[in-house]
Amino acid sequence: INFWINPQVLKNWQAKKQKKNGHPFIYGEEFIQAMCCIRFKFHLSLRETEGFFSSLMSVMGNLFKVPCYTQLCRRMKTLALPEHLLQRKGVTDIVMDTTGLKIYGVGEWRNQKYGGKKRWKKLHLALDPRSGKLVLAELTNEYVHDTQYLEKALQRTNRRNGRVLFDGIADSRRCYEMARKYNKQLLTPPKKGAILRNESGYEGRNEAIRIINGLGGDREAKSIWGKLVGYNKRVIAESMMSRWKQLFGGKLQSSWDQRQQIEIKLKAIMVNAMISMKE
């Protein structure tokens, strides 16, 4: 395996002085973040990550010490990650989708041993169709509606005229009004048996109903409508879901909610970095 190590990580492996209660941090944020990225990329446990970096440091001449797995676990919870994955001024259109991730750890073991409902969480992703990079990556429990993070995703875009591509679950008054609030056109297939609305803001939806009904009102008619208006570009969201699970698997390696959120944010940063390397 060939590694390219950013000199910034080696330079800042030691933590800067901070005003905090208790013993000061020994290892820097960049170094802890690099260890977490390697852990998630190669599906390593905390102990395996410690051993991996210990071996790597021995090859490099033992430049510095490596934190033990308990330190890595504690520091991961306090990582300071950027709030926004992309700059808002460059994002005009977004594509959204949701998938499920199983919870890895003691909860899964208990379900297998004692039975009961399997635990899993929802991953909400929003992409910029022009660059293919992630704009939003949020994790919720399985009871949260898929459209709950629509407004948060719209807040990560600029106020220019744009489009929001979502699946049929977003065909509701709330979603159309929210998209219009942020100067966006919501492209989503109307529900079966949908009727025309006379209110302002539903012109695109009414046109979609007319086109689909005129073509026969079946699944093939919706497919043709999607190609006509550009809704078929939503396939990049499904491709991103497939890429995510190929890279990181369909499970979460962290068992606590706060670490799970950090895990998802780190994985999203890694995906955007991989896309940037191809540009």
PDB file of C-alpha atoms in Angstrom:
ATOM      1  CA  ILE A   1       0.000   0.000   0.000  1.00  0.00           C
ATOM      2  CA  ASN A   2       1.378   3.413  -0.976  1.00  0.00           C
ATOM      3  CA  PHE A   3       0.645   6.365   1.324  1.00  0.00           C
ATOM      4  CA  TRP A   4       0.970  10.060   0.659  1.00  0.00           C
ATOM      5  CA  ILE A   5       1.105  11.862   3.992  1.00  0.00           C
ATOM      6  CA  ASN A   6       0.333  15.555   4.071  1.00  0.00           C
ATOM      7  CA  PRO A   7       3.266  17.413   5.678  1.00  0.00           C
ATOM      8  CA  GLN A   8       0.702  19.511   7.560  1.00  0.00           C
ATOM      9  CA  VAL A   9      -0.345  16.398   9.507  1.00  0.00           C
ATOM     10  CA  LEU A  10       3.240  15.628  10.501  1.00  0.00           C
ATOM     11  CA  LYS A  11       3.870  19.251  11.369  1.00  0.00           C
ATOM     12  CA  ASN A  12       0.802  19.534  13.602  1.00  0.00           C
ATOM     13  CA  TRP A  13       0.810  16.070  15.176  1.00  0.00           C
ATOM     14  CA  GLN A  14       1.275  17.723  18.559  1.00  0.00           C
ATOM     15  CA  ALA A  15      -1.663  19.672  19.973  1.00  0.00           C
ATOM     16  CA  LYS A  16      -1.449  23.414  20.335  1.00  0.00           C
ATOM     17  CA  LYS A  17      -1.827  25.036  23.723  1.00  0.00           C
ATOM     18  CA  GLN A  18      -5.466  25.394  24.729  1.00  0.00           C
ATOM     19  CA  LYS A  19      -7.284  26.818  27.709  1.00  0.00           C
ATOM     20  CA  LYS A  20      -9.153  23.816  29.084  1.00  0.00           C
ATOM     21  CA  ASN A  21      -9.763  22.062  32.365  1.00  0.00           C
ATOM     22  CA  GLY A  22      -7.699  18.982  33.087  1.00  0.00           C
ATOM     23  CA  HIS A  23      -4.644  17.668  31.308  1.00  0.00           C
ATOM     24  CA  PRO A  24      -3.925  19.407  27.978  1.00  0.00           C
ATOM     25  CA  PHE A  25      -4.283  17.493  24.722  1.00  0.00           C
ATOM     26  CA  ILE A  26      -1.137  15.764  23.482  1.00  0.00           C
ATOM     27  CA  TYR A  27      -2.103  15.049  19.861  1.00  0.00           C
ATOM     28  CA  GLY A  28      -3.314  17.593  17.327  1.00  0.00           C
ATOM     29  CA  GLU A  29      -6.694  17.670  15.587  1.00  0.00           C
ATOM     30  CA  GLU A  30      -5.173  16.911  12.147  1.00  0.00           C
ATOM     31  CA  PHE A  31      -3.469  13.775  13.418  1.00  0.00           C
ATOM     32  CA  ILE A  32      -6.585  12.430  15.153  1.00  0.00           C
ATOM     33  CA  GLN A  33      -8.650  13.181  12.048  1.00  0.00           C
ATOM     34  CA  ALA A  34      -6.119  11.342   9.844  1.00  0.00           C
ATOM     35  CA  MET A  35      -6.313   8.280  12.101  1.00  0.00           C
ATOM     36  CA  CYS A  36     -10.120   8.315  11.966  1.00  0.00           C
ATOM     37  CA  CYS A  37     -10.101   8.580   8.163  1.00  0.00           C
ATOM     38  CA  ILE A  38      -7.794   5.563   7.868  1.00  0.00           C
ATOM     39  CA  ARG A  39      -9.984   3.674  10.295  1.00  0.00           C
ATOM     40  CA  PHE A  40     -13.162   4.244   8.305  1.00  0.00           C
ATOM     41  CA  LYS A  41     -11.547   3.706   4.899  1.00  0.00           C
ATOM     42  CA  PHE A  42     -10.122   0.277   5.799  1.00  0.00           C
ATOM     43  CA  HIS A  43     -12.939  -0.740   8.220  1.00  0.00           C
ATOM     44  CA  LEU A  44     -10.602  -1.040  11.201  1.00  0.00           C
ATOM     45  CA  SER A  45     -11.480  -1.276  14.860  1.00  0.00           C
ATOM     46  CA  LEU A  46      -9.943   1.164  17.334  1.00  0.00           C
ATOM     47  CA  ARG A  47      -7.271  -1.334  18.421  1.00  0.00           C
ATOM     48  CA  GLU A  48      -6.456  -2.190  14.816  1.00  0.00           C
ATOM     49  CA  THR A  49      -6.099   1.494  13.985  1.00  0.00           C
ATOM     50  CA  GLU A  50      -3.608   1.941  16.808  1.00  0.00           C
ATOM     51  CA  GLY A  51      -1.587  -1.044  15.575  1.00  0.00           C
ATOM     52  CA  PHE A  52      -1.742   0.173  11.970  1.00  0.00           C
ATOM     53  CA  PHE A  53      -0.287   3.575  12.837  1.00  0.00           C
ATOM     54  CA  SER A  54       2.289   2.065  15.190  1.00  0.00           C
ATOM     55  CA  SER A  55       3.563  -0.050  12.301  1.00  0.00           C
ATOM     56  CA  LEU A  56       3.499   2.955   9.983  1.00  0.00           C
ATOM     57  CA  MET A  57       5.494   5.050  12.454  1.00  0.00           C
ATOM     58  CA  SER A  58       8.076   2.265  12.844  1.00  0.00           C
ATOM     59  CA  VAL A  59       8.643   2.357   9.078  1.00  0.00           C
ATOM     60  CA  MET A  60       9.080   6.145   9.270  1.00  0.00           C
ATOM     61  CA  GLY A  61      11.656   5.860  12.038  1.00  0.00           C
ATOM     62  CA  ASN A  62       9.362   6.424  15.050  1.00  0.00           C
ATOM     63  CA  LEU A  63       9.065  10.171  14.490  1.00  0.00           C
ATOM     64  CA  PHE A  64       6.477  10.459  17.252  1.00  0.00           C
ATOM     65  CA  LYS A  65       4.200   8.386  19.457  1.00  0.00           C
ATOM     66  CA  VAL A  66       0.778   7.127  18.470  1.00  0.00           C
ATOM     67  CA  PRO A  67      -2.275   7.579  20.743  1.00  0.00           C
ATOM     68  CA  CYS A  68      -3.781   4.437  22.186  1.00  0.00           C
ATOM     69  CA  TYR A  69      -7.236   3.301  21.114  1.00  0.00           C
ATOM     70  CA  THR A  70      -8.952   4.766  24.197  1.00  0.00           C
ATOM     71  CA  GLN A  71      -7.477   8.203  23.501  1.00  0.00           C
ATOM     72  CA  LEU A  72      -8.571   7.964  19.866  1.00  0.00           C
ATOM     73  CA  CYS A  73     -12.105   7.073  20.966  1.00  0.00           C
ATOM     74  CA  ARG A  74     -12.321  10.034  23.372  1.00  0.00           C
ATOM     75  CA  ARG A  75     -10.788  12.561  20.986  1.00  0.00           C
ATOM     76  CA  MET A  76     -13.050  11.564  18.097  1.00  0.00           C
ATOM     77  CA  LYS A  77     -16.040  12.899  20.050  1.00  0.00           C
ATOM     78  CA  THR A  78     -14.509  16.386  20.242  1.00  0.00           C
ATOM     79  CA  LEU A  79     -13.192  16.769  16.685  1.00  0.00           C
ATOM     80  CA  ALA A  80     -13.818  20.246  15.283  1.00  0.00           C
ATOM     81  CA  LEU A  81     -15.020  19.654  11.719  1.00  0.00           C
ATOM     82  CA  PRO A  82     -16.167  22.332   9.227  1.00  0.00           C
ATOM     83  CA  GLU A  83     -19.880  23.061   9.420  1.00  0.00           C
ATOM     84  CA  HIS A  84     -20.372  23.283   5.631  1.00  0.00           C
ATOM     85  CA  LEU A  85     -19.056  20.701   3.175  1.00  0.00           C
ATOM     86  CA  LEU A  86     -19.169  23.127   0.220  1.00  0.00           C
ATOM     87  CA  GLN A  87     -19.302  26.896  -0.155  1.00  0.00           C
ATOM     88  CA  ARG A  88     -22.917  28.003  -0.511  1.00  0.00           C
ATOM     89  CA  LYS A  89     -22.290  30.537  -3.294  1.00  0.00           C
ATOM     90  CA  GLY A  90     -21.302  27.811  -5.771  1.00  0.00           C
ATOM     91  CA  VAL A  91     -24.327  25.542  -5.200  1.00  0.00           C
ATOM     92  CA  THR A  92     -27.458  26.313  -7.222  1.00  0.00           C
ATOM     93  CA  ASP A  93     -29.129  22.916  -7.730  1.00  0.00           C
ATOM     94  CA  ILE A  94     -29.285  19.990  -5.299  1.00  0.00           C
ATOM     95  CA  VAL A  95     -30.250  16.333  -5.527  1.00  0.00           C
ATOM     96  CA  MET A  96     -31.472  14.554  -2.376  1.00  0.00           C
ATOM     97  CA  ASP A  97     -31.893  10.950  -1.318  1.00  0.00           C
ATOM     98  CA  THR A  98     -32.035   8.805   1.816  1.00  0.00           C
ATOM     99  CA  THR A  99     -30.750   5.358   2.699  1.00  0.00           C
ATOM    100  CA  GLY A 100     -30.474   3.161   5.781  1.00  0.00           C
ATOM    101  CA  LEU A 101     -27.353   2.188   7.749  1.00  0.00           C
ATOM    102  CA  LYS A 102     -27.179  -0.614  10.294  1.00  0.00           C
ATOM    103  CA  ILE A 103     -25.759   0.101  13.737  1.00  0.00           C
ATOM    104  CA  TYR A 104     -22.523  -1.761  14.361  1.00  0.00           C
ATOM    105  CA  GLY A 105     -21.634  -2.902  17.858  1.00  0.00           C
ATOM    106  CA  VAL A 106     -23.380  -4.138  20.967  1.00  0.00           C
ATOM    107  CA  GLY A 107     -26.867  -3.352  19.670  1.00  0.00           C
ATOM    108  CA  GLU A 108     -26.443  -5.660  16.667  1.00  0.00           C
ATOM    109  CA  TRP A 109     -25.003  -8.422  18.874  1.00  0.00           C
ATOM    110  CA  ARG A 110     -27.954  -8.237  21.248  1.00  0.00           C
ATOM    111  CA  ASN A 111     -30.425  -8.493  18.367  1.00  0.00           C
ATOM    112  CA  GLN A 112     -28.716 -11.600  17.008  1.00  0.00           C
ATOM    113  CA  LYS A 113     -28.510 -13.269  20.416  1.00  0.00           C
ATOM    114  CA  TYR A 114     -31.819 -12.328  21.989  1.00  0.00           C
ATOM    115  CA  GLY A 115     -33.938 -11.396  18.984  1.00  0.00           C
ATOM    116  CA  GLY A 116     -35.997  -8.273  18.547  1.00  0.00           C
ATOM    117  CA  LYS A 117     -36.153  -5.455  16.033  1.00  0.00           C
ATOM    118  CA  LYS A 118     -32.903  -4.630  14.247  1.00  0.00           C
ATOM    119  CA  ARG A 119     -31.531  -1.161  14.889  1.00  0.00           C
ATOM    120  CA  TRP A 120     -30.657   1.099  11.993  1.00  0.00           C
ATOM    121  CA  LYS A 121     -30.464   4.785  11.151  1.00  0.00           C
ATOM    122  CA  LYS A 122     -31.245   6.983   8.175  1.00  0.00           C
ATOM    123  CA  LEU A 123     -28.550   8.736   6.177  1.00  0.00           C
ATOM    124  CA  HIS A 124     -29.769  11.907   4.403  1.00  0.00           C
ATOM    125  CA  LEU A 125     -27.531  13.111   1.564  1.00  0.00           C
ATOM    126  CA  ALA A 126     -27.747  16.187  -0.672  1.00  0.00           C
ATOM    127  CA  LEU A 127     -25.460  16.598  -3.694  1.00  0.00           C
ATOM    128  CA  ASP A 128     -24.436  19.322  -6.075  1.00  0.00           C
ATOM    129  CA  PRO A 129     -25.200  17.788  -9.521  1.00  0.00           C
ATOM    130  CA  ARG A 130     -22.623  19.964 -11.261  1.00  0.00           C
ATOM    131  CA  SER A 131     -19.605  18.846  -9.215  1.00  0.00           C
ATOM    132  CA  GLY A 132     -21.024  15.613  -7.807  1.00  0.00           C
ATOM    133  CA  LYS A 133     -19.871  16.602  -4.298  1.00  0.00           C
ATOM    134  CA  LEU A 134     -21.870  16.313  -1.105  1.00  0.00           C
ATOM    135  CA  VAL A 135     -23.557  19.430   0.229  1.00  0.00           C
ATOM    136  CA  LEU A 136     -25.240  17.814   3.231  1.00  0.00           C
ATOM    137  CA  ALA A 137     -24.773  14.550   5.150  1.00  0.00           C
ATOM    138  CA  GLU A 138     -26.980  14.042   8.208  1.00  0.00           C
ATOM    139  CA  LEU A 139     -27.835  11.011  10.325  1.00  0.00           C
ATOM    140  CA  THR A 140     -31.178  10.480  12.073  1.00  0.00           C
ATOM    141  CA  ASN A 141     -33.168   7.634  13.569  1.00  0.00           C
ATOM    142  CA  GLU A 142     -35.502   5.548  11.430  1.00  0.00           C
ATOM    143  CA  TYR A 143     -38.601   7.496  12.485  1.00  0.00           C
ATOM    144  CA  VAL A 144     -37.556  10.810  10.921  1.00  0.00           C
ATOM    145  CA  HIS A 145     -39.298  11.637   7.637  1.00  0.00           C
ATOM    146  CA  ASP A 146     -37.102  11.748   4.535  1.00  0.00           C
ATOM    147  CA  THR A 147     -38.056  15.359   3.777  1.00  0.00           C
ATOM    148  CA  GLN A 148     -37.227  16.772   7.226  1.00  0.00           C
ATOM    149  CA  TYR A 149     -33.748  17.899   6.094  1.00  0.00           C
ATOM    150  CA  LEU A 150     -34.978  19.518   2.883  1.00  0.00           C
ATOM    151  CA  GLU A 151     -34.893  23.030   4.366  1.00  0.00           C
ATOM    152  CA  LYS A 152     -31.439  22.496   5.888  1.00  0.00           C
ATOM    153  CA  ALA A 153     -30.179  21.381   2.470  1.00  0.00           C
ATOM    154  CA  LEU A 154     -31.763  24.431   0.813  1.00  0.00           C
ATOM    155  CA  GLN A 155     -29.953  26.671   3.293  1.00  0.00           C
ATOM    156  CA  ARG A 156     -26.660  25.335   1.906  1.00  0.00           C
ATOM    157  CA  THR A 157     -27.477  26.740  -1.560  1.00  0.00           C
ATOM    158  CA  ASN A 158     -27.397  30.250  -3.019  1.00  0.00           C
ATOM    159  CA  ARG A 159     -30.532  32.264  -3.752  1.00  0.00           C
ATOM    160  CA  ARG A 160     -30.279  32.066  -7.547  1.00  0.00           C
ATOM    161  CA  ASN A 161     -32.911  30.240  -9.580  1.00  0.00           C
ATOM    162  CA  GLY A 162     -32.299  26.523  -9.297  1.00  0.00           C
ATOM    163  CA  ARG A 163     -33.870  23.103  -8.992  1.00  0.00           C
ATOM    164  CA  VAL A 164     -34.314  20.520  -6.245  1.00  0.00           C
ATOM    165  CA  LEU A 165     -34.572  16.887  -7.337  1.00  0.00           C
ATOM    166  CA  PHE A 166     -36.283  14.581  -4.846  1.00  0.00           C
ATOM    167  CA  ASP A 167     -38.218  11.332  -5.111  1.00  0.00           C
ATOM    168  CA  GLY A 168     -42.019  11.087  -4.954  1.00  0.00           C
ATOM    169  CA  ILE A 169     -42.133  11.346  -1.168  1.00  0.00           C
ATOM    170  CA  ALA A 170     -41.583  15.128  -1.514  1.00  0.00           C
ATOM    171  CA  ASP A 171     -44.853  15.652  -3.406  1.00  0.00           C
ATOM    172  CA  SER A 172     -46.508  17.728  -0.684  1.00  0.00           C
ATOM    173  CA  ARG A 173     -47.615  21.330  -0.125  1.00  0.00           C
ATOM    174  CA  ARG A 174     -44.919  21.868   2.535  1.00  0.00           C
ATOM    175  CA  CYS A 175     -42.063  20.840   0.222  1.00  0.00           C
ATOM    176  CA  TYR A 176     -43.296  22.966  -2.708  1.00  0.00           C
ATOM    177  CA  GLU A 177     -43.689  26.037  -0.503  1.00  0.00           C
ATOM    178  CA  MET A 178     -40.270  25.493   1.043  1.00  0.00           C
ATOM    179  CA  ALA A 179     -38.597  25.208  -2.358  1.00  0.00           C
ATOM    180  CA  ARG A 180     -40.350  28.374  -3.564  1.00  0.00           C
ATOM    181  CA  LYS A 181     -39.174  30.177  -0.415  1.00  0.00           C
ATOM    182  CA  TYR A 182     -35.554  29.587  -1.462  1.00  0.00           C
ATOM    183  CA  ASN A 183     -36.201  30.438  -5.126  1.00  0.00           C
ATOM    184  CA  LYS A 184     -35.972  26.813  -6.271  1.00  0.00           C
ATOM    185  CA  GLN A 185     -38.145  24.615  -8.471  1.00  0.00           C
ATOM    186  CA  LEU A 186     -39.019  21.269  -6.906  1.00  0.00           C
ATOM    187  CA  LEU A 187     -38.869  18.388  -9.385  1.00  0.00           C
ATOM    188  CA  THR A 188     -40.590  15.318  -7.988  1.00  0.00           C
ATOM    189  CA  PRO A 189     -42.977  12.847  -9.644  1.00  0.00           C
ATOM    190  CA  PRO A 190     -46.606  13.490  -8.611  1.00  0.00           C
ATOM    191  CA  LYS A 191     -48.345  10.859  -6.555  1.00  0.00           C
ATOM    192  CA  LYS A 192     -50.687   8.367  -8.173  1.00  0.00           C
ATOM    193  CA  GLY A 193     -54.063   9.989  -8.715  1.00  0.00           C
ATOM    194  CA  ALA A 194     -52.701  13.514  -8.166  1.00  0.00           C
ATOM    195  CA  ILE A 195     -55.037  16.372  -9.151  1.00  0.00           C
ATOM    196  CA  LEU A 196     -54.306  19.830 -10.537  1.00  0.00           C
ATOM    197  CA  ARG A 197     -53.935  22.736  -8.107  1.00  0.00           C
ATOM    198  CA  ASN A 198     -54.907  26.332  -8.808  1.00  0.00           C
ATOM    199  CA  GLU A 199     -52.526  27.895  -6.247  1.00  0.00           C
ATOM    200  CA  SER A 200     -49.423  29.719  -7.409  1.00  0.00           C
ATOM    201  CA  GLY A 201     -46.195  27.747  -7.307  1.00  0.00           C
ATOM    202  CA  TYR A 202     -47.712  24.500  -8.583  1.00  0.00           C
ATOM    203  CA  GLU A 203     -47.322  25.268 -12.302  1.00  0.00           C
ATOM    204  CA  GLY A 204     -44.491  22.745 -12.722  1.00  0.00           C
ATOM    205  CA  ARG A 205     -46.440  20.080 -10.845  1.00  0.00           C
ATOM    206  CA  ASN A 206     -49.582  20.674 -12.912  1.00  0.00           C
ATOM    207  CA  GLU A 207     -47.566  20.422 -16.114  1.00  0.00           C
ATOM    208  CA  ALA A 208     -46.027  17.156 -14.892  1.00  0.00           C
ATOM    209  CA  ILE A 209     -49.490  15.725 -14.197  1.00  0.00           C
ATOM    210  CA  ARG A 210     -50.690  16.687 -17.682  1.00  0.00           C
ATOM    211  CA  ILE A 211     -47.644  15.181 -19.395  1.00  0.00           C
ATOM    212  CA  ILE A 212     -47.747  11.927 -17.410  1.00  0.00           C
ATOM    213  CA  ASN A 213     -51.496  11.488 -17.877  1.00  0.00           C
ATOM    214  CA  GLY A 214     -51.183  12.326 -21.581  1.00  0.00           C
ATOM    215  CA  LEU A 215     -48.537   9.623 -22.018  1.00  0.00           C
ATOM    216  CA  GLY A 216     -50.656   6.969 -20.342  1.00  0.00           C
ATOM    217  CA  GLY A 217     -50.157   7.599 -16.615  1.00  0.00           C
ATOM    218  CA  ASP A 218     -48.035   4.481 -16.095  1.00  0.00           C
ATOM    219  CA  ARG A 219     -44.454   3.928 -14.991  1.00  0.00           C
ATOM    220  CA  GLU A 220     -43.099   4.359 -18.501  1.00  0.00           C
ATOM    221  CA  ALA A 221     -44.895   7.709 -18.772  1.00  0.00           C
ATOM    222  CA  LYS A 222     -43.125   8.919 -15.615  1.00  0.00           C
ATOM    223  CA  SER A 223     -39.810   7.771 -17.078  1.00  0.00           C
ATOM    224  CA  ILE A 224     -40.405   9.787 -20.260  1.00  0.00           C
ATOM    225  CA  TRP A 225     -41.420  12.830 -18.212  1.00  0.00           C
ATOM    226  CA  GLY A 226     -38.217  12.521 -16.198  1.00  0.00           C
ATOM    227  CA  LYS A 227     -36.115  12.605 -19.358  1.00  0.00           C
ATOM    228  CA  LEU A 228     -38.020  15.604 -20.715  1.00  0.00           C
ATOM    229  CA  VAL A 229     -37.615  17.817 -17.638  1.00  0.00           C
ATOM    230  CA  GLY A 230     -34.234  16.537 -16.428  1.00  0.00           C
ATOM    231  CA  TYR A 231     -35.495  14.584 -13.415  1.00  0.00           C
ATOM    232  CA  ASN A 232     -33.498  11.566 -14.609  1.00  0.00           C
ATOM    233  CA  LYS A 233     -30.362  13.329 -13.310  1.00  0.00           C
ATOM    234  CA  ARG A 234     -31.453  12.213  -9.847  1.00  0.00           C
ATOM    235  CA  VAL A 235     -29.672   8.953 -10.634  1.00  0.00           C
ATOM    236  CA  ILE A 236     -26.444  10.563  -9.380  1.00  0.00           C
ATOM    237  CA  ALA A 237     -27.888  10.418  -5.850  1.00  0.00           C
ATOM    238  CA  GLU A 238     -28.408   6.666  -6.171  1.00  0.00           C
ATOM    239  CA  SER A 239     -24.867   6.371  -7.552  1.00  0.00           C
ATOM    240  CA  MET A 240     -23.575   8.267  -4.516  1.00  0.00           C
ATOM    241  CA  MET A 241     -25.416   5.879  -2.181  1.00  0.00           C
ATOM    242  CA  SER A 242     -23.821   2.945  -3.978  1.00  0.00           C
ATOM    243  CA  ARG A 243     -20.382   4.593  -3.814  1.00  0.00           C
ATOM    244  CA  TRP A 244     -20.824   5.328  -0.110  1.00  0.00           C
ATOM    245  CA  LYS A 245     -21.625   1.703   0.734  1.00  0.00           C
ATOM    246  CA  GLN A 246     -18.837   0.365  -1.472  1.00  0.00           C
ATOM    247  CA  LEU A 247     -16.320   2.610   0.304  1.00  0.00           C
ATOM    248  CA  PHE A 248     -17.557   2.399   3.896  1.00  0.00           C
ATOM    249  CA  GLY A 249     -20.021  -0.494   3.989  1.00  0.00           C
ATOM    250  CA  GLY A 250     -23.655  -0.455   5.058  1.00  0.00           C
ATOM    251  CA  LYS A 251     -22.912  -0.190   8.792  1.00  0.00           C
ATOM    252  CA  LEU A 252     -21.867   2.432  11.307  1.00  0.00           C
ATOM    253  CA  GLN A 253     -18.691   1.638  13.207  1.00  0.00           C
ATOM    254  CA  SER A 254     -19.548   3.954  16.107  1.00  0.00           C
ATOM    255  CA  SER A 255     -22.189   3.065  18.679  1.00  0.00           C
ATOM    256  CA  TRP A 256     -22.802   6.459  20.366  1.00  0.00           C
ATOM    257  CA  ASP A 257     -24.886   9.148  18.670  1.00  0.00           C
ATOM    258  CA  GLN A 258     -22.301  11.926  18.940  1.00  0.00           C
ATOM    259  CA  ARG A 259     -19.533   9.768  17.456  1.00  0.00           C
ATOM    260  CA  GLN A 260     -21.890   8.572  14.731  1.00  0.00           C
ATOM    261  CA  GLN A 261     -22.469  12.169  13.631  1.00  0.00           C
ATOM    262  CA  ILE A 262     -18.696  12.768  13.544  1.00  0.00           C
ATOM    263  CA  GLU A 263     -18.255   9.545  11.579  1.00  0.00           C
ATOM    264  CA  ILE A 264     -20.776  10.591   8.926  1.00  0.00           C
ATOM    265  CA  LYS A 265     -19.254  14.080   8.592  1.00  0.00           C
ATOM    266  CA  LEU A 266     -15.733  12.658   8.234  1.00  0.00           C
ATOM    267  CA  LYS A 267     -16.859  10.170   5.595  1.00  0.00           C
ATOM    268  CA  ALA A 268     -18.571  12.967   3.639  1.00  0.00           C
ATOM    269  CA  ILE A 269     -15.349  15.032   3.747  1.00  0.00           C
ATOM    270  CA  MET A 270     -13.434  11.992   2.489  1.00  0.00           C
ATOM    271  CA  VAL A 271     -15.844  11.480  -0.416  1.00  0.00           C
ATOM    272  CA  ASN A 272     -15.544  15.124  -1.498  1.00  0.00           C
ATOM    273  CA  ALA A 273     -11.744  14.913  -1.246  1.00  0.00           C
ATOM    274  CA  MET A 274     -11.710  11.821  -3.488  1.00  0.00           C
ATOM    275  CA  ILE A 275     -13.857  13.609  -6.079  1.00  0.00           C
ATOM    276  CA  SER A 276     -11.552  16.638  -5.961  1.00  0.00           C
ATOM    277  CA  MET A 277      -8.533  14.442  -6.681  1.00  0.00           C
ATOM    278  CA  LYS A 278     -10.138  13.301  -9.954  1.00  0.00           C
ATOM    279  CA  GLU A 279     -10.719  16.869 -11.182  1.00  0.00           C
TER     280      GLU A 279
END
